Coordinates of C-alpha atoms in Angstrom, one line a residue:
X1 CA 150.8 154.8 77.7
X2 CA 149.4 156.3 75.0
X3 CA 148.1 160.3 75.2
X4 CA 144.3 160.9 74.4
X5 CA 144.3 163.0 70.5
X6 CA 143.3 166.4 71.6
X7 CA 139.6 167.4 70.6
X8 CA 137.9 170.1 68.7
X9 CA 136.5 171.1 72.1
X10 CA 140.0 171.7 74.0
X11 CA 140.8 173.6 70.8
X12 CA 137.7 176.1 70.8
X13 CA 138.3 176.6 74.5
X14 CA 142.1 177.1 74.5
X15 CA 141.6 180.0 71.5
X16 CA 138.7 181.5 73.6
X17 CA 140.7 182.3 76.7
X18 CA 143.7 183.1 74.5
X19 CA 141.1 186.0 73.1
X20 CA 140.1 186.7 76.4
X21 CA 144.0 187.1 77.2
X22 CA 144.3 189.4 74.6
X23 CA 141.4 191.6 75.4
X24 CA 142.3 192.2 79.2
X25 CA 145.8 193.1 77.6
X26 CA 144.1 195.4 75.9
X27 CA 142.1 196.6 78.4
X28 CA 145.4 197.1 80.9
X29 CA 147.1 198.9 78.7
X30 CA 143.9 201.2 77.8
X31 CA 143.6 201.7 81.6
X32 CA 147.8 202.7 81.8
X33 CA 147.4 205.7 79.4
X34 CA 144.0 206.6 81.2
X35 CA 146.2 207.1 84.5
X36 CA 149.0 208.5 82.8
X37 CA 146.9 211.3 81.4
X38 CA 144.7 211.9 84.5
X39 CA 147.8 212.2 86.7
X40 CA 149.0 214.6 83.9
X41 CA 146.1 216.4 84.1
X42 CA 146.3 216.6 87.8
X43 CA 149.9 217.8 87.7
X44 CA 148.9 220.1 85.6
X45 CA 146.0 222.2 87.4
X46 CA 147.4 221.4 91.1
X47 CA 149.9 223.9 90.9
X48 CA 151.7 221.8 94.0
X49 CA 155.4 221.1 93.9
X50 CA 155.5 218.9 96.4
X51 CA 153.4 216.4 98.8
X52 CA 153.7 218.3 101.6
X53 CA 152.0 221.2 99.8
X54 CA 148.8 218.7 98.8
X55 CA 148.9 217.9 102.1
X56 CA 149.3 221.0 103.7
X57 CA 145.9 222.2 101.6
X58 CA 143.8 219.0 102.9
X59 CA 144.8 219.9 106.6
X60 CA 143.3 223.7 105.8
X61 CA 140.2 222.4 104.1
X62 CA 139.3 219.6 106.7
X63 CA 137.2 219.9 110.2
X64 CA 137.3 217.7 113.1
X65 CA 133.6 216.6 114.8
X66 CA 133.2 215.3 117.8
X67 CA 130.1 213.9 119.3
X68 CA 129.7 211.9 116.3
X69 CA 126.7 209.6 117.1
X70 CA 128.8 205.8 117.5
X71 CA 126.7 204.1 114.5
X72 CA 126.6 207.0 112.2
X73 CA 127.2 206.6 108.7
X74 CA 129.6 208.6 106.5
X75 CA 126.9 209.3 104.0
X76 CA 124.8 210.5 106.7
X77 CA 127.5 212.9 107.5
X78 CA 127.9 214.0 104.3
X79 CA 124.0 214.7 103.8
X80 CA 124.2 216.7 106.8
X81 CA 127.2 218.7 105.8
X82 CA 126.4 218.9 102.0
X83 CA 125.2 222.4 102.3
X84 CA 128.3 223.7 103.5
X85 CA 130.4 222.8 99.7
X86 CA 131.8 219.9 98.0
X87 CA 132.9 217.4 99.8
X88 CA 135.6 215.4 98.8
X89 CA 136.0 213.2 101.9
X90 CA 134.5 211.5 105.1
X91 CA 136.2 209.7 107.6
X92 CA 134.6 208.2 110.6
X93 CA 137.2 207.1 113.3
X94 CA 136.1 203.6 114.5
X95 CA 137.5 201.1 116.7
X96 CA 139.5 198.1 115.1
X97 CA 138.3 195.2 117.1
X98 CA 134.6 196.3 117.3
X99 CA 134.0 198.3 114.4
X100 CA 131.7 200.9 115.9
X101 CA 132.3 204.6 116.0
X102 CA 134.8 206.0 118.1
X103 CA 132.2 209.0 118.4
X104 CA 134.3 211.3 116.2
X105 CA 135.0 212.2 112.5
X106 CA 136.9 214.0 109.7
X107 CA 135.5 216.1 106.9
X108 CA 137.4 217.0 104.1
X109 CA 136.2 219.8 101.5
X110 CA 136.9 221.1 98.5
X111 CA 137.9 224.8 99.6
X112 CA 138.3 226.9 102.4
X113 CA 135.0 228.9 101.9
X114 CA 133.4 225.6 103.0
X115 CA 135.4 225.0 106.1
X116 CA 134.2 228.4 107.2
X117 CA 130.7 227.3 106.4
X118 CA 131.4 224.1 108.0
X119 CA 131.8 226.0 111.1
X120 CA 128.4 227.2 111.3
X121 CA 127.0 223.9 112.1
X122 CA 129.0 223.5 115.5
X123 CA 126.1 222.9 117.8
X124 CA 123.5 221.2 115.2
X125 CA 122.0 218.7 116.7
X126 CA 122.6 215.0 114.0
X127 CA 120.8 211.9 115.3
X128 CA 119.9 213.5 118.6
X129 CA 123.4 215.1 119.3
X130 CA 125.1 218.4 119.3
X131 CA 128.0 218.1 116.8
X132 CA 131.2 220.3 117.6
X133 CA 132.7 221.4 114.5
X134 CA 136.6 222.7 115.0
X135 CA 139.0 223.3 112.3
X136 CA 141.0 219.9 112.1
X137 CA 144.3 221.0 114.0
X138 CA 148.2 220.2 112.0
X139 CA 150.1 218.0 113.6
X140 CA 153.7 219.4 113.9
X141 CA 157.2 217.4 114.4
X142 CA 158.5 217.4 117.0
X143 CA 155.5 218.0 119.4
X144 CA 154.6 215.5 121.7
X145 CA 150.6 213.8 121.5
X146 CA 149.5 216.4 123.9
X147 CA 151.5 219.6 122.1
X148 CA 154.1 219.7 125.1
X149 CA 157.9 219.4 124.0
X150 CA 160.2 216.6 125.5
X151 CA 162.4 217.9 128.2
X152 CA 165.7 217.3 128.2
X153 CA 166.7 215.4 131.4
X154 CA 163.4 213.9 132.5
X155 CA 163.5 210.3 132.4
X156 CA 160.0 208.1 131.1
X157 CA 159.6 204.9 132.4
X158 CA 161.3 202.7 135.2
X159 CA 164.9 203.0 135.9
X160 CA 167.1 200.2 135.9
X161 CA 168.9 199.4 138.6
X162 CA 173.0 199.6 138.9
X163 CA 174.7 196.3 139.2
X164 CA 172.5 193.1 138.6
X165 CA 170.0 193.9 136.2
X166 CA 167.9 191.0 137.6
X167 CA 166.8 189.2 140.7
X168 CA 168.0 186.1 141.7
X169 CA 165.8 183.7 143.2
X170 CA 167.4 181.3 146.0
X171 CA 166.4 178.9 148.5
X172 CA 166.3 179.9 151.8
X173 CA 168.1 177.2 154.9
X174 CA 164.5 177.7 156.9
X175 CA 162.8 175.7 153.7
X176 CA 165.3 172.7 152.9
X177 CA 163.2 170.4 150.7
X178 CA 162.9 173.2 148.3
X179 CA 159.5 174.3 149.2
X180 CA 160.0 178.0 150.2
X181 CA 161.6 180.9 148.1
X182 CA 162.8 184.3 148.4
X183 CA 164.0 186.4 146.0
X184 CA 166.7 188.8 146.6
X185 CA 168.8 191.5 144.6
X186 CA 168.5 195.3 143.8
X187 CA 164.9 194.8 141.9
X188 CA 162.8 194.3 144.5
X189 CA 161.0 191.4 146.5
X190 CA 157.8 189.6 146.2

């Protein structure tokens, strides 16, 4: 079989996506140094040695709001709040399955001067509701979901029991023909 002589077509196409190649190379590598000096920049003027301090900061300049109304917006939010300071965030909590508010939110600002103005609004009415404004509370390790400690020596959960660690099932005489069952062992019945 002989191969088709390639034409003057394939060659104009094949030298415009190897331009195209080269200009997205280009472009990436343009993009790289754009990073590199931002996150230089940022290292720079952050003052913060380590995550934990960046983090610490967004946990002081964020609020918690509950009685979020269930099909608000975040930029509806953030018109409502914009008097308070920048703000560099919005998160509404919603539910994975449905998608629809879970009828609460996080704010995240700027500084603390607008946390504290932030707080001002607790009781403004948004879309028919009152809004309660709290500063967003700091998870600590350690602490249980509800802020009690584990106790030593309290057992969670069902114990299991000593010996068989299941229930047989047998056929009872009163059933031959293998109709009726009981179970038996240290688990429990039916």
């Amino acid at each position: 079989m002989a191969e088709e002589e390639p034409t003057y077509e394939d060659d104009d196409e094949v030298e415009e996506m190897k331009r195209r190649v080269q200009e997205m190379e280009e472009e990436a590598e343009q993009l790289k140094e754009l990073q590199e000096s931002v996150a230089k920049e940022i290292d720079a003027t952050s003052g913060a040695s380590s995550a934990a301090d960046v983090g610490g900061a967004v946990e002081e300049n964020s609020v918690h709001i509950s009685q979020v109304d269930y099909d608000a917006k975040p930029e509806e939010l953030q018109e409502h709040f914009a008097s308070c300071g920048t703000i560099n965030r919005v998160t509404i909590m919603c539910d994975k399955f449905t998608g629809k508010g879970k009828g609460f939110a996080y704010i995240e600002f700027a500084d603390k001067e607008a946390v504290d103005n932030a707080l001002l609004l607790n009781d403004s009415v948004f879309k028919g509701r009152e809004l309660k404004v709290a500063v967003k509370r700091v998870n600590e390790p350690g602490m249980k979901a509800k802020g009690k400690e584990e106790k030593a020596g309290k057992a969670k959960g069902r114990a299991k029991a000593k010996g068989k660690e299941r229930a047989t099932v047998k056929a009872t005489r009163a059933g031959a023909g293998g109709g009726h069952r009981r179970r038996t062992g240290r688990c429990g019945g039916f």
